[in-house]
């Protein structure tokens, strides 16, 4: 599995931020600013998920992940929680997707969860301080891009095969082969 690089993720952050800012400007002419922001968050969330899945090597579960993301957005539209809850739900979905796709251990998953919370907090702080959708999205996605810098040392690795484990495996294999041979000789 190859993890995406930081510059790719920074490019994705910039692209999504510009697209989100433009989409919010266009949608806020038609909808209320809060409704426009909900649509932008939902659309950018699913686009980000698809881009993350494209960086993941396997094809298994991609459609399920996209389906779950769509179900999350439908539930958010149905229950219509506050905007902060929308952002936290999307950040949690991003975290869950990356845990499934990129993280091998609990410590790297925890580090990514903390990163996601910081990204969501930065997005909320920036939108309140600047009233700029572009800057809020840029802050959120740029901090999300830092997940590629979570060191490999935080990933849990399977225990190395010790000579004792290898010997036990060989003995078990020989025992199983002998049992199969005895069964084959009986018939």
PDB file of C-alpha atoms in Angstrom, residues 2-143:
ATOM      1  CA  UNK A   2       1.323   3.415  -0.905  1.00  0.00           C
ATOM      2  CA  UNK A   3       0.307   6.395   1.140  1.00  0.00           C
ATOM      3  CA  UNK A   4      -0.326   9.622  -0.701  1.00  0.00           C
ATOM      4  CA  UNK A   5       2.316  12.310  -0.325  1.00  0.00           C
ATOM      5  CA  UNK A   6       1.901  15.605   1.473  1.00  0.00           C
ATOM      6  CA  UNK A   7       2.095  17.707  -1.698  1.00  0.00           C
ATOM      7  CA  UNK A   8      -0.669  15.666  -3.310  1.00  0.00           C
ATOM      8  CA  UNK A   9      -2.807  16.169  -0.232  1.00  0.00           C
ATOM      9  CA  UNK A  10      -1.977  19.894  -0.117  1.00  0.00           C
ATOM     10  CA  UNK A  11      -3.051  20.149  -3.758  1.00  0.00           C
ATOM     11  CA  UNK A  12      -6.292  18.356  -2.927  1.00  0.00           C
ATOM     12  CA  UNK A  13      -6.780  20.778  -0.005  1.00  0.00           C
ATOM     13  CA  UNK A  14      -6.287  23.796  -2.227  1.00  0.00           C
ATOM     14  CA  UNK A  15      -8.556  22.460  -4.964  1.00  0.00           C
ATOM     15  CA  UNK A  16     -11.346  21.553  -2.560  1.00  0.00           C
ATOM     16  CA  UNK A  17     -11.023  24.884  -0.749  1.00  0.00           C
ATOM     17  CA  UNK A  18     -11.322  26.897  -3.959  1.00  0.00           C
ATOM     18  CA  UNK A  19     -14.192  24.732  -5.214  1.00  0.00           C
ATOM     19  CA  UNK A  20     -15.940  24.927  -1.842  1.00  0.00           C
ATOM     20  CA  UNK A  21     -15.593  28.692  -1.646  1.00  0.00           C
ATOM     21  CA  UNK A  22     -16.978  29.108  -5.156  1.00  0.00           C
ATOM     22  CA  UNK A  23     -19.782  26.609  -4.534  1.00  0.00           C
ATOM     23  CA  UNK A  24     -20.768  28.368  -1.313  1.00  0.00           C
ATOM     24  CA  UNK A  25     -20.843  31.723  -3.109  1.00  0.00           C
ATOM     25  CA  UNK A  26     -23.076  30.319  -5.840  1.00  0.00           C
ATOM     26  CA  UNK A  27     -25.349  28.338  -3.522  1.00  0.00           C
ATOM     27  CA  UNK A  28     -25.783  31.182  -1.044  1.00  0.00           C
ATOM     28  CA  UNK A  29     -27.577  33.144  -3.801  1.00  0.00           C
ATOM     29  CA  UNK A  30     -30.155  30.335  -4.003  1.00  0.00           C
ATOM     30  CA  UNK A  31     -30.218  29.004  -0.433  1.00  0.00           C
ATOM     31  CA  UNK A  32     -29.628  30.487   2.980  1.00  0.00           C
ATOM     32  CA  UNK A  33     -25.922  30.731   3.897  1.00  0.00           C
ATOM     33  CA  UNK A  34     -26.294  27.931   6.472  1.00  0.00           C
ATOM     34  CA  UNK A  35     -28.050  25.618   3.989  1.00  0.00           C
ATOM     35  CA  UNK A  36     -25.438  26.440   1.361  1.00  0.00           C
ATOM     36  CA  UNK A  37     -22.698  25.547   3.843  1.00  0.00           C
ATOM     37  CA  UNK A  38     -24.395  22.203   4.601  1.00  0.00           C
ATOM     38  CA  UNK A  39     -24.450  21.373   0.894  1.00  0.00           C
ATOM     39  CA  UNK A  40     -20.819  22.391   0.489  1.00  0.00           C
ATOM     40  CA  UNK A  41     -19.737  20.267   3.460  1.00  0.00           C
ATOM     41  CA  UNK A  42     -21.680  17.255   2.159  1.00  0.00           C
ATOM     42  CA  UNK A  43     -20.386  17.549  -1.402  1.00  0.00           C
ATOM     43  CA  UNK A  44     -16.776  18.201  -0.421  1.00  0.00           C
ATOM     44  CA  UNK A  45     -16.905  15.322   2.063  1.00  0.00           C
ATOM     45  CA  UNK A  46     -17.902  12.784  -0.570  1.00  0.00           C
ATOM     46  CA  UNK A  47     -15.376  14.164  -3.072  1.00  0.00           C
ATOM     47  CA  UNK A  48     -12.629  13.955  -0.444  1.00  0.00           C
ATOM     48  CA  UNK A  49     -13.649  10.382   0.362  1.00  0.00           C
ATOM     49  CA  UNK A  50     -13.447   9.356  -3.282  1.00  0.00           C
ATOM     50  CA  UNK A  51     -10.033  11.002  -3.627  1.00  0.00           C
ATOM     51  CA  UNK A  52      -8.794   9.185  -0.527  1.00  0.00           C
ATOM     52  CA  UNK A  53     -10.115   5.886  -1.847  1.00  0.00           C
ATOM     53  CA  UNK A  54      -8.345   6.429  -5.164  1.00  0.00           C
ATOM     54  CA  UNK A  55      -5.035   6.632  -3.282  1.00  0.00           C
ATOM     55  CA  UNK A  56      -5.754   3.302  -1.582  1.00  0.00           C
ATOM     56  CA  UNK A  57      -4.453   0.254  -3.449  1.00  0.00           C
ATOM     57  CA  UNK A  58      -7.306  -2.192  -2.953  1.00  0.00           C
ATOM     58  CA  UNK A  59     -10.706  -2.154  -4.582  1.00  0.00           C
ATOM     59  CA  UNK A  60     -12.413  -4.141  -1.842  1.00  0.00           C
ATOM     60  CA  UNK A  61     -14.929  -2.046   0.060  1.00  0.00           C
ATOM     61  CA  UNK A  62     -14.737   1.113  -2.030  1.00  0.00           C
ATOM     62  CA  UNK A  63     -18.390   1.057  -3.032  1.00  0.00           C
ATOM     63  CA  UNK A  64     -19.408   0.240   0.539  1.00  0.00           C
ATOM     64  CA  UNK A  65     -17.381   3.207   1.838  1.00  0.00           C
ATOM     65  CA  UNK A  66     -18.971   5.583  -0.683  1.00  0.00           C
ATOM     66  CA  UNK A  67     -22.414   4.151   0.117  1.00  0.00           C
ATOM     67  CA  UNK A  68     -21.872   4.682   3.838  1.00  0.00           C
ATOM     68  CA  UNK A  69     -20.722   8.241   3.167  1.00  0.00           C
ATOM     69  CA  UNK A  70     -23.865   8.924   1.147  1.00  0.00           C
ATOM     70  CA  UNK A  71     -25.959   7.400   3.946  1.00  0.00           C
ATOM     71  CA  UNK A  72     -24.208   9.693   6.437  1.00  0.00           C
ATOM     72  CA  UNK A  73     -25.067  12.720   4.310  1.00  0.00           C
ATOM     73  CA  UNK A  74     -28.694  11.618   3.960  1.00  0.00           C
ATOM     74  CA  UNK A  75     -28.914  11.218   7.735  1.00  0.00           C
ATOM     75  CA  UNK A  76     -27.375  14.655   8.243  1.00  0.00           C
ATOM     76  CA  UNK A  77     -29.889  16.229   5.880  1.00  0.00           C
ATOM     77  CA  UNK A  78     -32.749  14.333   7.532  1.00  0.00           C
ATOM     78  CA  UNK A  79     -31.864  15.290  11.108  1.00  0.00           C
ATOM     79  CA  UNK A  80     -30.348  18.688  10.245  1.00  0.00           C
ATOM     80  CA  UNK A  81     -27.999  19.113  13.228  1.00  0.00           C
ATOM     81  CA  UNK A  82     -25.993  22.321  13.761  1.00  0.00           C
ATOM     82  CA  UNK A  83     -23.187  23.081  11.299  1.00  0.00           C
ATOM     83  CA  UNK A  84     -20.531  22.102  13.829  1.00  0.00           C
ATOM     84  CA  UNK A  85     -22.090  18.634  14.066  1.00  0.00           C
ATOM     85  CA  UNK A  86     -21.992  18.390  10.259  1.00  0.00           C
ATOM     86  CA  UNK A  87     -18.307  19.210  10.288  1.00  0.00           C
ATOM     87  CA  UNK A  88     -17.563  16.780  13.120  1.00  0.00           C
ATOM     88  CA  UNK A  89     -19.533  14.016  11.367  1.00  0.00           C
ATOM     89  CA  UNK A  90     -17.543  14.544   8.174  1.00  0.00           C
ATOM     90  CA  UNK A  91     -14.255  14.645  10.125  1.00  0.00           C
ATOM     91  CA  UNK A  92     -15.204  11.406  11.900  1.00  0.00           C
ATOM     92  CA  UNK A  93     -16.056   9.785   8.568  1.00  0.00           C
ATOM     93  CA  UNK A  94     -12.706  10.911   7.127  1.00  0.00           C
ATOM     94  CA  UNK A  95     -10.983   9.447  10.173  1.00  0.00           C
ATOM     95  CA  UNK A  96     -12.840   6.136   9.879  1.00  0.00           C
ATOM     96  CA  UNK A  97     -12.024   5.905   6.187  1.00  0.00           C
ATOM     97  CA  UNK A  98      -8.330   6.542   6.792  1.00  0.00           C
ATOM     98  CA  UNK A  99      -8.260   4.060   9.668  1.00  0.00           C
ATOM     99  CA  UNK A 100      -9.630   1.434   7.318  1.00  0.00           C
ATOM    100  CA  UNK A 101      -7.485   2.389   4.357  1.00  0.00           C
ATOM    101  CA  UNK A 102      -4.143   3.575   5.719  1.00  0.00           C
ATOM    102  CA  UNK A 103      -3.555   2.908   9.408  1.00  0.00           C
ATOM    103  CA  UNK A 104      -2.283  -0.420  10.641  1.00  0.00           C
ATOM    104  CA  UNK A 105      -2.379   0.216  14.371  1.00  0.00           C
ATOM    105  CA  UNK A 106      -4.323   1.819  17.162  1.00  0.00           C
ATOM    106  CA  UNK A 107      -1.734   4.508  17.914  1.00  0.00           C
ATOM    107  CA  UNK A 108      -1.657   5.844  14.376  1.00  0.00           C
ATOM    108  CA  UNK A 109      -5.483   5.815  14.381  1.00  0.00           C
ATOM    109  CA  UNK A 110      -5.528   7.805  17.627  1.00  0.00           C
ATOM    110  CA  UNK A 111      -3.023  10.291  16.204  1.00  0.00           C
ATOM    111  CA  UNK A 112      -5.234  10.679  13.122  1.00  0.00           C
ATOM    112  CA  UNK A 113      -8.301  11.221  15.322  1.00  0.00           C
ATOM    113  CA  UNK A 114      -6.508  14.005  17.192  1.00  0.00           C
ATOM    114  CA  UNK A 115      -5.450  15.499  13.862  1.00  0.00           C
ATOM    115  CA  UNK A 116      -9.066  15.372  12.640  1.00  0.00           C
ATOM    116  CA  UNK A 117     -10.291  17.135  15.776  1.00  0.00           C
ATOM    117  CA  UNK A 118      -7.665  19.843  15.358  1.00  0.00           C
ATOM    118  CA  UNK A 119      -8.665  20.251  11.703  1.00  0.00           C
ATOM    119  CA  UNK A 120     -12.343  20.599  12.599  1.00  0.00           C
ATOM    120  CA  UNK A 121     -11.523  23.056  15.386  1.00  0.00           C
ATOM    121  CA  UNK A 122      -9.334  25.082  13.041  1.00  0.00           C
ATOM    122  CA  UNK A 123     -12.116  25.226  10.461  1.00  0.00           C
ATOM    123  CA  UNK A 124     -14.605  26.462  13.048  1.00  0.00           C
ATOM    124  CA  UNK A 125     -12.203  29.029  14.513  1.00  0.00           C
ATOM    125  CA  UNK A 126     -11.219  30.365  11.093  1.00  0.00           C
ATOM    126  CA  UNK A 127     -14.813  30.702   9.849  1.00  0.00           C
ATOM    127  CA  UNK A 128     -15.752  32.630  13.003  1.00  0.00           C
ATOM    128  CA  UNK A 129     -12.660  34.838  12.867  1.00  0.00           C
ATOM    129  CA  UNK A 130     -12.535  35.618   9.148  1.00  0.00           C
ATOM    130  CA  UNK A 131     -15.998  34.751   7.790  1.00  0.00           C
ATOM    131  CA  UNK A 132     -14.150  33.278   4.806  1.00  0.00           C
ATOM    132  CA  UNK A 133     -15.386  29.899   3.629  1.00  0.00           C
ATOM    133  CA  UNK A 134     -12.261  29.456   1.519  1.00  0.00           C
ATOM    134  CA  UNK A 135      -9.926  30.031   4.476  1.00  0.00           C
ATOM    135  CA  UNK A 136     -11.976  27.771   6.755  1.00  0.00           C
ATOM    136  CA  UNK A 137     -11.929  24.958   4.205  1.00  0.00           C
ATOM    137  CA  UNK A 138      -8.248  25.552   3.496  1.00  0.00           C
ATOM    138  CA  UNK A 139      -7.433  25.294   7.217  1.00  0.00           C
ATOM    139  CA  UNK A 140      -9.511  22.145   7.593  1.00  0.00           C
ATOM    140  CA  UNK A 141      -8.174  20.293   4.548  1.00  0.00           C
ATOM    141  CA  UNK A 142      -4.576  21.428   4.977  1.00  0.00           C
ATOM    142  CA  UNK A 143      -4.529  20.070   8.517  1.00  0.00           C
TER     143      UNK A 143
END
